[in-house]
CSV table of C-alpha atoms in Angstrom, one decimal:
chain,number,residue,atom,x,y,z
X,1,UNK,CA,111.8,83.9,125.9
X,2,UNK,CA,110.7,83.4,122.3
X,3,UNK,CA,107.0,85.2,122.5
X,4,UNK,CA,108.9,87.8,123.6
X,5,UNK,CA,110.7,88.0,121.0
X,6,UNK,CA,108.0,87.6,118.9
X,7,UNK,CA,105.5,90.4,120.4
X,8,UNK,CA,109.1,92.6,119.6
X,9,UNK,CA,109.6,91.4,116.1
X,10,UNK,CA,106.8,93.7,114.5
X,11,UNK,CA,106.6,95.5,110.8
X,12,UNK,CA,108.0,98.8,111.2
X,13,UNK,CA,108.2,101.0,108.5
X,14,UNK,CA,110.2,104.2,110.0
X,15,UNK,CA,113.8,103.9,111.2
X,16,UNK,CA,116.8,106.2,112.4
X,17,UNK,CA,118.5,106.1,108.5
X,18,UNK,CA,121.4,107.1,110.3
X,19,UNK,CA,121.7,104.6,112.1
X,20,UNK,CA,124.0,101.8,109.9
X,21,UNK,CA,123.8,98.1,110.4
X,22,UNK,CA,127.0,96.7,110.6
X,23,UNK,CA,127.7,94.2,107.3
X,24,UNK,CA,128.7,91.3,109.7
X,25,UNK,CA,125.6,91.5,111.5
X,26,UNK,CA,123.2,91.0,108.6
X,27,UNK,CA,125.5,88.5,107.7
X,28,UNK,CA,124.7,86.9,110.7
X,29,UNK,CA,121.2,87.1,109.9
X,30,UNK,CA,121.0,85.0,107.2
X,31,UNK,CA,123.8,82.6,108.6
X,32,UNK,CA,120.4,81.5,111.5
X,33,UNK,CA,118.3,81.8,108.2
X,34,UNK,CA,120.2,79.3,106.5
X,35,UNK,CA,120.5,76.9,109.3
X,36,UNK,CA,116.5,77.1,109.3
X,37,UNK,CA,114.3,73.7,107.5
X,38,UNK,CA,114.0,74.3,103.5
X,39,UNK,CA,111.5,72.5,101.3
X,40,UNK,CA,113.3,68.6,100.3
X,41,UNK,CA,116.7,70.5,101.9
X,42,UNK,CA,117.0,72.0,98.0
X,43,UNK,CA,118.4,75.6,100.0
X,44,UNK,CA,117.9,77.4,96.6
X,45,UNK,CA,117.6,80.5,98.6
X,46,UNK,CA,120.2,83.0,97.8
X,47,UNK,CA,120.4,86.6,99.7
X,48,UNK,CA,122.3,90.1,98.6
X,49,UNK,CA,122.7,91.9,101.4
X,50,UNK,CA,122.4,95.8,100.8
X,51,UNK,CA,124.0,98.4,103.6
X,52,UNK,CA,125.6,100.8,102.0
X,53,UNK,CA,123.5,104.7,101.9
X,54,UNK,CA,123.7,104.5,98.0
X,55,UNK,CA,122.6,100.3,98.1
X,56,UNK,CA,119.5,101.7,100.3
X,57,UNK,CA,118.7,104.4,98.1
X,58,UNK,CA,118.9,102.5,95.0
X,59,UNK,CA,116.2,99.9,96.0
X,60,UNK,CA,113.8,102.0,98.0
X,61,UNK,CA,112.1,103.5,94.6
X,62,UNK,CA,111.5,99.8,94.1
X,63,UNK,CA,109.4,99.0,97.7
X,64,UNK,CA,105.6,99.9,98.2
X,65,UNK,CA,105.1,100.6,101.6
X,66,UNK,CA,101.7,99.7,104.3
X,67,UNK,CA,98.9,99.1,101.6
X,68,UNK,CA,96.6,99.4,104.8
X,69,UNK,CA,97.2,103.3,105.3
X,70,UNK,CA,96.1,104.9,101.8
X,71,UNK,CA,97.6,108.4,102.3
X,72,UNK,CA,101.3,107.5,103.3
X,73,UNK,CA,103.9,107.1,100.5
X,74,UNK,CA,106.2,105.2,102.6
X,75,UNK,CA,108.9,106.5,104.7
X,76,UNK,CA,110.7,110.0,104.6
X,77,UNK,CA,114.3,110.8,103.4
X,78,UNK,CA,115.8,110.2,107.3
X,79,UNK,CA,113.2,107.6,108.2
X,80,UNK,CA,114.0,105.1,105.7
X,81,UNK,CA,115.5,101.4,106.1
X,82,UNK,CA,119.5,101.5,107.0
X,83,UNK,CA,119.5,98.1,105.1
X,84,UNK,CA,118.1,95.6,102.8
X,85,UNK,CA,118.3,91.9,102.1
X,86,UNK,CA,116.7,90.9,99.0
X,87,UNK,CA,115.7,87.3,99.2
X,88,UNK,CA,116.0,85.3,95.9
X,89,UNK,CA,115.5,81.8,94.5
X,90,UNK,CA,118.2,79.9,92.9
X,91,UNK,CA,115.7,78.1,89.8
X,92,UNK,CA,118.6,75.8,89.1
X,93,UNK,CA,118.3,74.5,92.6
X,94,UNK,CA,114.8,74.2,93.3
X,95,UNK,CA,111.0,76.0,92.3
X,96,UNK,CA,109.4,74.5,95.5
X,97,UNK,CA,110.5,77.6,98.0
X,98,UNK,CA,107.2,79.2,99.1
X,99,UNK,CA,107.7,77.9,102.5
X,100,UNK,CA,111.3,78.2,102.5
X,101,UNK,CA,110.8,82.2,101.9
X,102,UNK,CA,108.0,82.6,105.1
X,103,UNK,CA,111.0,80.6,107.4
X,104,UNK,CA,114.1,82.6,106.2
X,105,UNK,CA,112.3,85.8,106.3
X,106,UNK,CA,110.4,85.2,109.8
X,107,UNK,CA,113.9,84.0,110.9
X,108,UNK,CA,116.3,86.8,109.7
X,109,UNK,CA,113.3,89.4,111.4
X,110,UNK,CA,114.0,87.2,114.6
X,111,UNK,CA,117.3,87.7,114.5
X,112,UNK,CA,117.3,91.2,114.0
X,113,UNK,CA,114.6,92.0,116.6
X,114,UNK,CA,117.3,90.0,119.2
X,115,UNK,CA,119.9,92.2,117.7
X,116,UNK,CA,118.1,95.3,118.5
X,117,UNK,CA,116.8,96.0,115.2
X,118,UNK,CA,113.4,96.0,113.0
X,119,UNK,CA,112.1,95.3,109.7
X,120,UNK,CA,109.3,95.0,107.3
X,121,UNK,CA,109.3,92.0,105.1
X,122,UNK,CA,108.1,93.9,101.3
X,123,UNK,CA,106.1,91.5,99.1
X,124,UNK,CA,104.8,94.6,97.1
X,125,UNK,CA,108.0,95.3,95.6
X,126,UNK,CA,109.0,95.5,91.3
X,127,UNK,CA,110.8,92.4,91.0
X,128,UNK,CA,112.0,92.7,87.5
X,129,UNK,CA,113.6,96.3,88.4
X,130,UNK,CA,115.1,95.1,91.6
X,131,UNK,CA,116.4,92.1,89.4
X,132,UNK,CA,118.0,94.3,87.3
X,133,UNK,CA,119.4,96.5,89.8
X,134,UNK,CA,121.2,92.9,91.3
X,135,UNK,CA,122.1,91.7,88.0
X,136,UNK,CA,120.5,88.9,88.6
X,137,UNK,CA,119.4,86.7,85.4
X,138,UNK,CA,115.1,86.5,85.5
X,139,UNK,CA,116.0,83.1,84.1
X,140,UNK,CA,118.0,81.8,86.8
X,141,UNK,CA,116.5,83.8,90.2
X,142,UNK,CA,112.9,84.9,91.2
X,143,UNK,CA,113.4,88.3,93.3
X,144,UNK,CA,110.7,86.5,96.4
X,145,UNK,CA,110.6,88.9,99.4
X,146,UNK,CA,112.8,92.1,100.1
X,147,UNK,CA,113.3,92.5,103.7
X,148,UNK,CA,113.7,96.1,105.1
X,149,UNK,CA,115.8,96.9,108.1
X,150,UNK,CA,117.0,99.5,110.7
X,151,UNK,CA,116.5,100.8,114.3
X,152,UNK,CA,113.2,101.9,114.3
X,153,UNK,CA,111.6,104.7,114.6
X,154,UNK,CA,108.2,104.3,115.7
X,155,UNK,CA,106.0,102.6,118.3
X,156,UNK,CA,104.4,99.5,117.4
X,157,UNK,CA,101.6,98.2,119.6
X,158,UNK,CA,99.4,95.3,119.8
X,159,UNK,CA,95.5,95.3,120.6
X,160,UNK,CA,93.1,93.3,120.4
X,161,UNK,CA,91.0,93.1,117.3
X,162,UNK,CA,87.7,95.3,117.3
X,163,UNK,CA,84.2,94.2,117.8
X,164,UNK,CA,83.5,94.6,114.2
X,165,UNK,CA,86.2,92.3,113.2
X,166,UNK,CA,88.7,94.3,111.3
X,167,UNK,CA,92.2,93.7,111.1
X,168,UNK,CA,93.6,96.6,109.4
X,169,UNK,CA,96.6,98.4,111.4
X,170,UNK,CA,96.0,101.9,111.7
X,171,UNK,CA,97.7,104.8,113.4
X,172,UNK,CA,97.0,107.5,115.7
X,173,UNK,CA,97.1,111.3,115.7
X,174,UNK,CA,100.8,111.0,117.5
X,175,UNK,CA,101.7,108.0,114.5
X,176,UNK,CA,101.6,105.1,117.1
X,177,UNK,CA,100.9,102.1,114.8
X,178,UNK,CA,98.6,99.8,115.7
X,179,UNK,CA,98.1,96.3,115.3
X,180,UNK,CA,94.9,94.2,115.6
X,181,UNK,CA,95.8,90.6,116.8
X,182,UNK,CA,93.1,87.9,117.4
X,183,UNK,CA,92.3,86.2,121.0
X,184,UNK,CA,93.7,82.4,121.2
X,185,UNK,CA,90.1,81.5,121.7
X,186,UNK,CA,89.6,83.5,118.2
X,187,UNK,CA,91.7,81.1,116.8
X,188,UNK,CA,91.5,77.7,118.3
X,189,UNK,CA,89.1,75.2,116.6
């Protein structure tokens, strides 16, 4: 059932490194990505797919990691994503994309939650050093999102937000992560 999927398909920021995703599988990721709606059909999404320990450990200086939780740096050598896809635009095909990136990234996070896996879609990232690291023209792509990925690590639950309104994820003594979600009736107008 797809809210299952979807109360599975959380941001988790600790994996089992050592645990490698297969190539062909994140290819298979953004194959259901692709076949997802785009903004007038333009498809100027392009995706490098990173899997390799040295691809991983290239990028990660790159990532900033759960704004929301001010004394952790991110992930620990053996925690960290076995994977990356970097999500670029194409600016010869099309500038209109800001949907098109929300779609392909809540669709390739879909896809891996089915497969097993979890992510953490990184918007707080250094797009001109991650550029670089592609060799990928400034001129002719936009670094957009850069999608972290492994077996995770960690427990991810979801409660209902507090009485005084805050949303902010949080974690325990035993680093359960938390997640506030709003009621329907929160959200229904």
């Amino acid at each position: 059932m797809l809210k299952d999927l979807v109360k599975q398909c959380r941001s988790y920021r600790r994996f089992y490194q050592d645990t490698a995703i297969p190539y062909s599988e994140l290819a298979d990721m953004v194959d259901t990505a692709r076949l997802a709606a785009s903004a007038s059909n333009a498809q100027a999404l392009k995706f490098k797919i990173l899997c390799t320990p040295e691809e991983c450990a290239g990028i990660f200086p790159y990532t900033a990691w759960a704004g929301a939780l001010k004394d952790w740096d991110g992930p620990e050598e053996g925690e960290r994503p076995s994977a990356y896809i970097v999500i670029a635009c194409d600016l010869s095909i099309g500038k209109n994309k800001q949907w098109d990136d929300g779609i392909t990234a809540q669709t390739i996070m879909l896809s891996a939650a089915e497969k097993g896996y979890g992510g953490c879609m990184i918007g707080s990232c250094m797009r001109s050093e991650i550029g670089r690291l592609l060799g990928l023209d400034p001129e002719h792509y936009s670094i957009d999102l850069v999608l972290a990925l492994g077996k995770p690590k960690e427990e991810v639950v979801l409660v209902p937000v507090k009485e005084d309104g805050s949303t902010a994820y949080y974690r325990d003594g035993n680093q359960v992560h938390y997640v506030p979600k709003r009621s329907l009736e929160d959200i229904l107008l």
